[in-house]
GROMACS .gro file of C-alpha atoms in nm:
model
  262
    1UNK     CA    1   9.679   9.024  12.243
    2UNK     CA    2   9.993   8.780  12.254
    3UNK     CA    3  10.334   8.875  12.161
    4UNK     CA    4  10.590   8.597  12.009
    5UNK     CA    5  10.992   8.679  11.911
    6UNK     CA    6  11.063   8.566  11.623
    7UNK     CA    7  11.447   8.651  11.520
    8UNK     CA    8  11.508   9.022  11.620
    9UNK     CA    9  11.161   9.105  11.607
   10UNK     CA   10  10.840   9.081  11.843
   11UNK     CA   11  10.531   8.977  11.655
   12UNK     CA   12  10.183   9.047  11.816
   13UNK     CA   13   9.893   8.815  11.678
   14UNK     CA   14   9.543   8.767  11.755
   15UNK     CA   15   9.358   8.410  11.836
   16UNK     CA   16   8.998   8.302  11.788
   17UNK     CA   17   8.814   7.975  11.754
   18UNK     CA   18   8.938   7.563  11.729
   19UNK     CA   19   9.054   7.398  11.429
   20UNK     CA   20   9.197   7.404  11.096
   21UNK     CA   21   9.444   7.702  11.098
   22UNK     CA   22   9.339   8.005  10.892
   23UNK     CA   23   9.565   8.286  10.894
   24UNK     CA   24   9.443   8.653  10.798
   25UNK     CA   25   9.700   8.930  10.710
   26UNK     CA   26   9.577   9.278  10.750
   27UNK     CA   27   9.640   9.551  10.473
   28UNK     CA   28   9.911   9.894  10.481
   29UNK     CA   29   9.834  10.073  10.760
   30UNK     CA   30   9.605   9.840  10.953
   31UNK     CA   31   9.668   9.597  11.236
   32UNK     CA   32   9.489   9.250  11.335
   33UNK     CA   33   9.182   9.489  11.448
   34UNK     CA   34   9.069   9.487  11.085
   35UNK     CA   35   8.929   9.127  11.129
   36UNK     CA   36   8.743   9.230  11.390
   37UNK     CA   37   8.436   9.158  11.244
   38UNK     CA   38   8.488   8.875  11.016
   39UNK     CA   39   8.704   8.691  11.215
   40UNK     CA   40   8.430   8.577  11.524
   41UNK     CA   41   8.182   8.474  11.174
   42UNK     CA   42   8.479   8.278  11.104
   43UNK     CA   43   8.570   8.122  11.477
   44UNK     CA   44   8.291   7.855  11.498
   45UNK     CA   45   8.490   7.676  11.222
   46UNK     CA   46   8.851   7.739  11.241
   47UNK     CA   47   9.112   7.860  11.473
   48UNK     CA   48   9.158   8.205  11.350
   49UNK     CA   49   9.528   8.358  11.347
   50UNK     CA   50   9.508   8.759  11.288
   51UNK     CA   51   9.868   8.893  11.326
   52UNK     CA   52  10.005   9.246  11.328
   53UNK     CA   53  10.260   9.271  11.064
   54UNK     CA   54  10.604   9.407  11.085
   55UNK     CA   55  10.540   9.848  11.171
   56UNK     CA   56  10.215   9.776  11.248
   57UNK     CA   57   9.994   9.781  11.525
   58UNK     CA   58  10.145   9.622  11.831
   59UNK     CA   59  10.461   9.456  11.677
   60UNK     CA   60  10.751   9.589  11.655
   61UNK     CA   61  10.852   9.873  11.368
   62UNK     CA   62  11.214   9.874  11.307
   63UNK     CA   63  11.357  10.169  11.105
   64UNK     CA   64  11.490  10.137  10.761
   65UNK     CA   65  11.289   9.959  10.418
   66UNK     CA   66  11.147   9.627  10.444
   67UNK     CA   67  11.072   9.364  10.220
   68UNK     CA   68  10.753   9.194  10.134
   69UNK     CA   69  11.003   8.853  10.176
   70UNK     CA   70  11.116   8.949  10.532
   71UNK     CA   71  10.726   9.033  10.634
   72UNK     CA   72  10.644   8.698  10.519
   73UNK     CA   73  10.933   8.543  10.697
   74UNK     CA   74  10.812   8.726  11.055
   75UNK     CA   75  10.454   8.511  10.948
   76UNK     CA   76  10.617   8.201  10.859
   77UNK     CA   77  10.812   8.218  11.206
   78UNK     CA   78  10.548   8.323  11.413
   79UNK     CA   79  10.317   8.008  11.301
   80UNK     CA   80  10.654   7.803  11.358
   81UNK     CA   81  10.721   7.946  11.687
   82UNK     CA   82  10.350   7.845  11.781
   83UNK     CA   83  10.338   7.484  11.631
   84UNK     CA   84  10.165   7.501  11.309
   85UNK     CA   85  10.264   7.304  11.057
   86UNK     CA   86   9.991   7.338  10.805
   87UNK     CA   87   9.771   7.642  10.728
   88UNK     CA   88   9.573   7.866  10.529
   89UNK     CA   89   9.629   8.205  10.417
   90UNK     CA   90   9.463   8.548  10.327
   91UNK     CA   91   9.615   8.878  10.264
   92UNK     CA   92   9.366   9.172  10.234
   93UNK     CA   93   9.592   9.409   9.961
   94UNK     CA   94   9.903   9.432  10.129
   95UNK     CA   95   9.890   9.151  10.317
   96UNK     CA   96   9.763   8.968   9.954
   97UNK     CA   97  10.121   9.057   9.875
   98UNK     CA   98  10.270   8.889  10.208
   99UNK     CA   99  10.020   8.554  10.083
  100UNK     CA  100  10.155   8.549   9.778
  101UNK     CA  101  10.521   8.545   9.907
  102UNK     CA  102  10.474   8.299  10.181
  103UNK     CA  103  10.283   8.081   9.857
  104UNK     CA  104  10.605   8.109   9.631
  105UNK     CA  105  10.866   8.009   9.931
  106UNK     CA  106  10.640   7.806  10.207
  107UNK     CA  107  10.472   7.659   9.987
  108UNK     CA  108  10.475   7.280  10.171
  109UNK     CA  109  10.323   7.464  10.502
  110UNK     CA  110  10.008   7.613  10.300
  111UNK     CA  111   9.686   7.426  10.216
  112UNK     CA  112   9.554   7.705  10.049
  113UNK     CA  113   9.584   8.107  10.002
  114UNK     CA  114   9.374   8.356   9.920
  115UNK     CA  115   9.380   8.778   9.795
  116UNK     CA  116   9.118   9.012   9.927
  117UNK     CA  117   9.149   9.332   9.725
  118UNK     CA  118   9.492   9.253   9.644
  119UNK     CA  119   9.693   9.190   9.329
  120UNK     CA  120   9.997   8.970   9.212
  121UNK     CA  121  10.085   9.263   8.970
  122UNK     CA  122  10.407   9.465   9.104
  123UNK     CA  123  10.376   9.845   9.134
  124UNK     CA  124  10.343  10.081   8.807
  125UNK     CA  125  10.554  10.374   8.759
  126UNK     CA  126  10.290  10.569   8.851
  127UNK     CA  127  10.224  10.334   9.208
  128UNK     CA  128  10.626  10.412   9.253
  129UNK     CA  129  10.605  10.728   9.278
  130UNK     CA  130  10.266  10.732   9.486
  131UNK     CA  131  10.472  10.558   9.730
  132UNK     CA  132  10.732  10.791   9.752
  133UNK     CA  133  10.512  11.101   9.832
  134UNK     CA  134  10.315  10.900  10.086
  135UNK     CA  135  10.664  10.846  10.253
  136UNK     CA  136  10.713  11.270  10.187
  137UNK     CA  137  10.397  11.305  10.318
  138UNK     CA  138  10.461  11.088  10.669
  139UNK     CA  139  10.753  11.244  10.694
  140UNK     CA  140  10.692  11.630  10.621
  141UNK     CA  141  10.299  11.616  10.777
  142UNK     CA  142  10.249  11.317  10.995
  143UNK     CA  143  10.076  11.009  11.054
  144UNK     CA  144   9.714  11.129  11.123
  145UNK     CA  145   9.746  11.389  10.804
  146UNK     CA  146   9.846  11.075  10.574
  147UNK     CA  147   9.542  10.869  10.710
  148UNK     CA  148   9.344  11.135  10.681
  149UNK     CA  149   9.399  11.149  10.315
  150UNK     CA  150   9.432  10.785  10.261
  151UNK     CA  151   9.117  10.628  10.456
  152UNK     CA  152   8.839  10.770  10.246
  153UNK     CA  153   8.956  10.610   9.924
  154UNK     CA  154   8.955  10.269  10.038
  155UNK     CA  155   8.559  10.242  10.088
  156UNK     CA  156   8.298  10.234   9.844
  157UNK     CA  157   8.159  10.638   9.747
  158UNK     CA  158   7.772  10.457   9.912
  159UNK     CA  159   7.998  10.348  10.256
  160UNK     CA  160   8.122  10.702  10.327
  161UNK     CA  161   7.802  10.838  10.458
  162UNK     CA  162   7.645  10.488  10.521
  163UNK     CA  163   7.925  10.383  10.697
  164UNK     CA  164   8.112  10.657  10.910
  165UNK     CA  165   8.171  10.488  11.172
  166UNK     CA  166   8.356  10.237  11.036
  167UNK     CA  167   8.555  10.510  10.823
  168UNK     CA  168   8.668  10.674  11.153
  169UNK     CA  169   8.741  10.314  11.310
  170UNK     CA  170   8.945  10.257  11.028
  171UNK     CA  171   9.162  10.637  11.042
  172UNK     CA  172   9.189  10.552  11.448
  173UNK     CA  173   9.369  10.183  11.344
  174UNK     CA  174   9.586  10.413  11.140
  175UNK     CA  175   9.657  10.679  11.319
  176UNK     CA  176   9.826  10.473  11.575
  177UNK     CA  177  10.061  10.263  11.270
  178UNK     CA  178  10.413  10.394  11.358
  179UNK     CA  179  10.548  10.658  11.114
  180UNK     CA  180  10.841  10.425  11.049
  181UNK     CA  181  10.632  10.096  11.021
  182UNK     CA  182  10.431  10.307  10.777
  183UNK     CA  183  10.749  10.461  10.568
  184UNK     CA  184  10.952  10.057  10.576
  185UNK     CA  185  10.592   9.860  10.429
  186UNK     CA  186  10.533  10.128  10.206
  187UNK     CA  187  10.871  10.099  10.068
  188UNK     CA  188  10.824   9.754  10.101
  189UNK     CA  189  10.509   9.713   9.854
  190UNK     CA  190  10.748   9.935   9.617
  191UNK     CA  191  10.974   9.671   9.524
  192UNK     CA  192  10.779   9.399   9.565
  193UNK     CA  193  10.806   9.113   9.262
  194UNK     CA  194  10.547   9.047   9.006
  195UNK     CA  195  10.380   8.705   9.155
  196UNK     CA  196  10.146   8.651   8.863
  197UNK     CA  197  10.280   8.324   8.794
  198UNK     CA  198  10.298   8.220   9.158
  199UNK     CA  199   9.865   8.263   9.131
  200UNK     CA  200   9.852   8.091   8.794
  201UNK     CA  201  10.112   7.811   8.845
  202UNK     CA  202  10.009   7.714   9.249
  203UNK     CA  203   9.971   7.339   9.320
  204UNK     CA  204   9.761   7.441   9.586
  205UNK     CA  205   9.370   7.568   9.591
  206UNK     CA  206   9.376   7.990   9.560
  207UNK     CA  207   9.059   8.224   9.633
  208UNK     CA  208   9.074   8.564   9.495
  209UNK     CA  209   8.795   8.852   9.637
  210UNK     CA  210   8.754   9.184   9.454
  211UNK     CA  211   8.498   9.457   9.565
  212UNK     CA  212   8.339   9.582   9.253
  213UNK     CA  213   8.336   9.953   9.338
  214UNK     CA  214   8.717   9.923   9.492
  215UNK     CA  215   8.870  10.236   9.345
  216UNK     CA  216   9.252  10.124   9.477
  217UNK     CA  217   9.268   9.746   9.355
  218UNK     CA  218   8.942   9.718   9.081
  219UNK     CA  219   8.859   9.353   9.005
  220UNK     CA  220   9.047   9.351   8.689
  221UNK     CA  221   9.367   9.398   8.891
  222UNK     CA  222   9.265   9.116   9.155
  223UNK     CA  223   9.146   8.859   8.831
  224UNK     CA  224   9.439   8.801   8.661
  225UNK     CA  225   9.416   8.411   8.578
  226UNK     CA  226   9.132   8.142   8.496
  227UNK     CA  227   9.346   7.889   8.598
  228UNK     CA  228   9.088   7.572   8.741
  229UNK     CA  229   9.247   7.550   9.080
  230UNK     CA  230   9.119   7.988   9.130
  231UNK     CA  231   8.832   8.075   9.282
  232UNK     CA  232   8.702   8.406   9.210
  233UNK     CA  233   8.409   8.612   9.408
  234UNK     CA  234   8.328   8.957   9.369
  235UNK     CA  235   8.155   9.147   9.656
  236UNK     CA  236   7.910   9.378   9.457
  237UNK     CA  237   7.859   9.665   9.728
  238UNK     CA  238   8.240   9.687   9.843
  239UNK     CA  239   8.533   9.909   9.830
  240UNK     CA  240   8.858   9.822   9.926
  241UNK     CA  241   8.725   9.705  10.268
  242UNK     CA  242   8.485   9.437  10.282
  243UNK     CA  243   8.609   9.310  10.618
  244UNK     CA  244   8.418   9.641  10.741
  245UNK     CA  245   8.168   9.664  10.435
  246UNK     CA  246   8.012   9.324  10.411
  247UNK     CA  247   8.147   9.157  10.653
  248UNK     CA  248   7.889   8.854  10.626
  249UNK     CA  249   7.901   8.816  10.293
  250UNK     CA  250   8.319   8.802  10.301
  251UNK     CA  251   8.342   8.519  10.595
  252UNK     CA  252   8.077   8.315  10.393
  253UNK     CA  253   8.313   8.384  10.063
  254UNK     CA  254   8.618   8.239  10.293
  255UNK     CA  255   8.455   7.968  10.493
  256UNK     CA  256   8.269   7.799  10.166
  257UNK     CA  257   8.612   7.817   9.985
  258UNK     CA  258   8.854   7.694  10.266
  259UNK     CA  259   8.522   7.425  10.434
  260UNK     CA  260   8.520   7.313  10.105
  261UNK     CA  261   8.864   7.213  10.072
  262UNK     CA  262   8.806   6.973  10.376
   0.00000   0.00000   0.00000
């Protein structure tokens, strides 16, 4: 793993492949790892940047809230700081919301941009106040206890049993998110904007990927224009993690969208 500063901060990223840049931004609670198996499907055709956002993983988690604008500006910096000029981007569910930022104010860098299980919709009342007791929760019981409870939603009922291995590679990503990196996105994806127009008025291509049986972002949340320039897939056996549930069939969804842009 390399580490880039970028401002105040230290940004760890992961590299695969040669070619046309295509970034992938990991979802709350995650870390580059959860590319891990899409990303080498992806490497024979494009030089694959993965990195850790802001609290997460190996980069660095300062205390305090944090803004879906400032996570996008440690992205934006880090592909400056490493000489990309031109790129495309995907944000699986909070990192959709990171896309969608760096879409509305770098737009000139990005060929294209993309939402797995993520949504341009801001957060409900009710999604407020979910975030609030997750941030109770880290703070009263604990990392690990939060995952614990959080993990098992995100897959498909079938992927559970099917998949437990995957499950419990997912909880040990998570389990080692720093409390405060968890507490500052979390806050973060409160106040985050509504970006529906920034999907439906883009100048640029956009690919949006819903998992039928995701019970945390269902299609209908991820679908929110017909706009010519979207491209919609839905991945019929998938929760809120295809990277881990079909990975195949999600790095064929991204390489025929972006390969075809070419």
């Amino acid at each position: 793993m390399e580490k880039v500063t970028v401002g105040s901060l230290t940004i760890a990223y992961e590299e695969q492949g040669e070619g046309e840049v295509l970034v992938l931004l990991h979802g709350f609670c995650g870390s580059s790892a959860y590319w891990e198996n899409v990303a080498p499907l992806l490497a024979d055709s494009f030089r694959v940047i993965m990195p850790d956002l802001r609290g997460h993983g190996s980069s660095d988690a300062p205390l305090g809230a944090y803004t879906i604008e400032q996570m996008a500006d440690d992205v934006a910096l880090l592909l400056e700081a490493l000489g990309v000029e031109k790129y495309a981007v995907l944000g699986h569910s909070m990192g959709g919301y990171i896309a969608l930022s760096l879409a509305q104010r770098y737009n000139s860098r990005l060929s294209c941009f993309g939402l797995v299980h993520s949504t341009a919709y801001p957060d409900s009342d009710e999604a407020k106040e979910k975030r609030l007791k997750a941030v109770a929760t880290i703070n009263s019981e604990g990392i690990t206890s939060f995952i614990d409870g959080l993990v098992p939603a995100l897959f498909a009922p079938k992927s559970l049993d099917k998949l437990s291995a995957a499950v419990d590679r997912v909880k040990e990503l998570g389990y080692k998110t720093p409390p405060q990196g968890a507490i500052g996105a979390a806050m973060a994806m409160r106040e985050r904007e509504d970006r529906r127009d920034v999907l439906s008025s883009a100048p640029i291509p956009v690919l949006l990927v819903a998992g039928e049986k995701d019970g945390v972002i269902p299609p209908e949340r991820t679908f929110t224009t017909d706009k010519e320039h979207v491209a919609k897939a839905v991945i019929h056996e998938a929760g809120h993690m295809s990277m881990y549930e079909e990975p195949q069939r999600l790095a064929d969804i991204i390489k025929e969208f972006v390969s075809g842009l070419q």
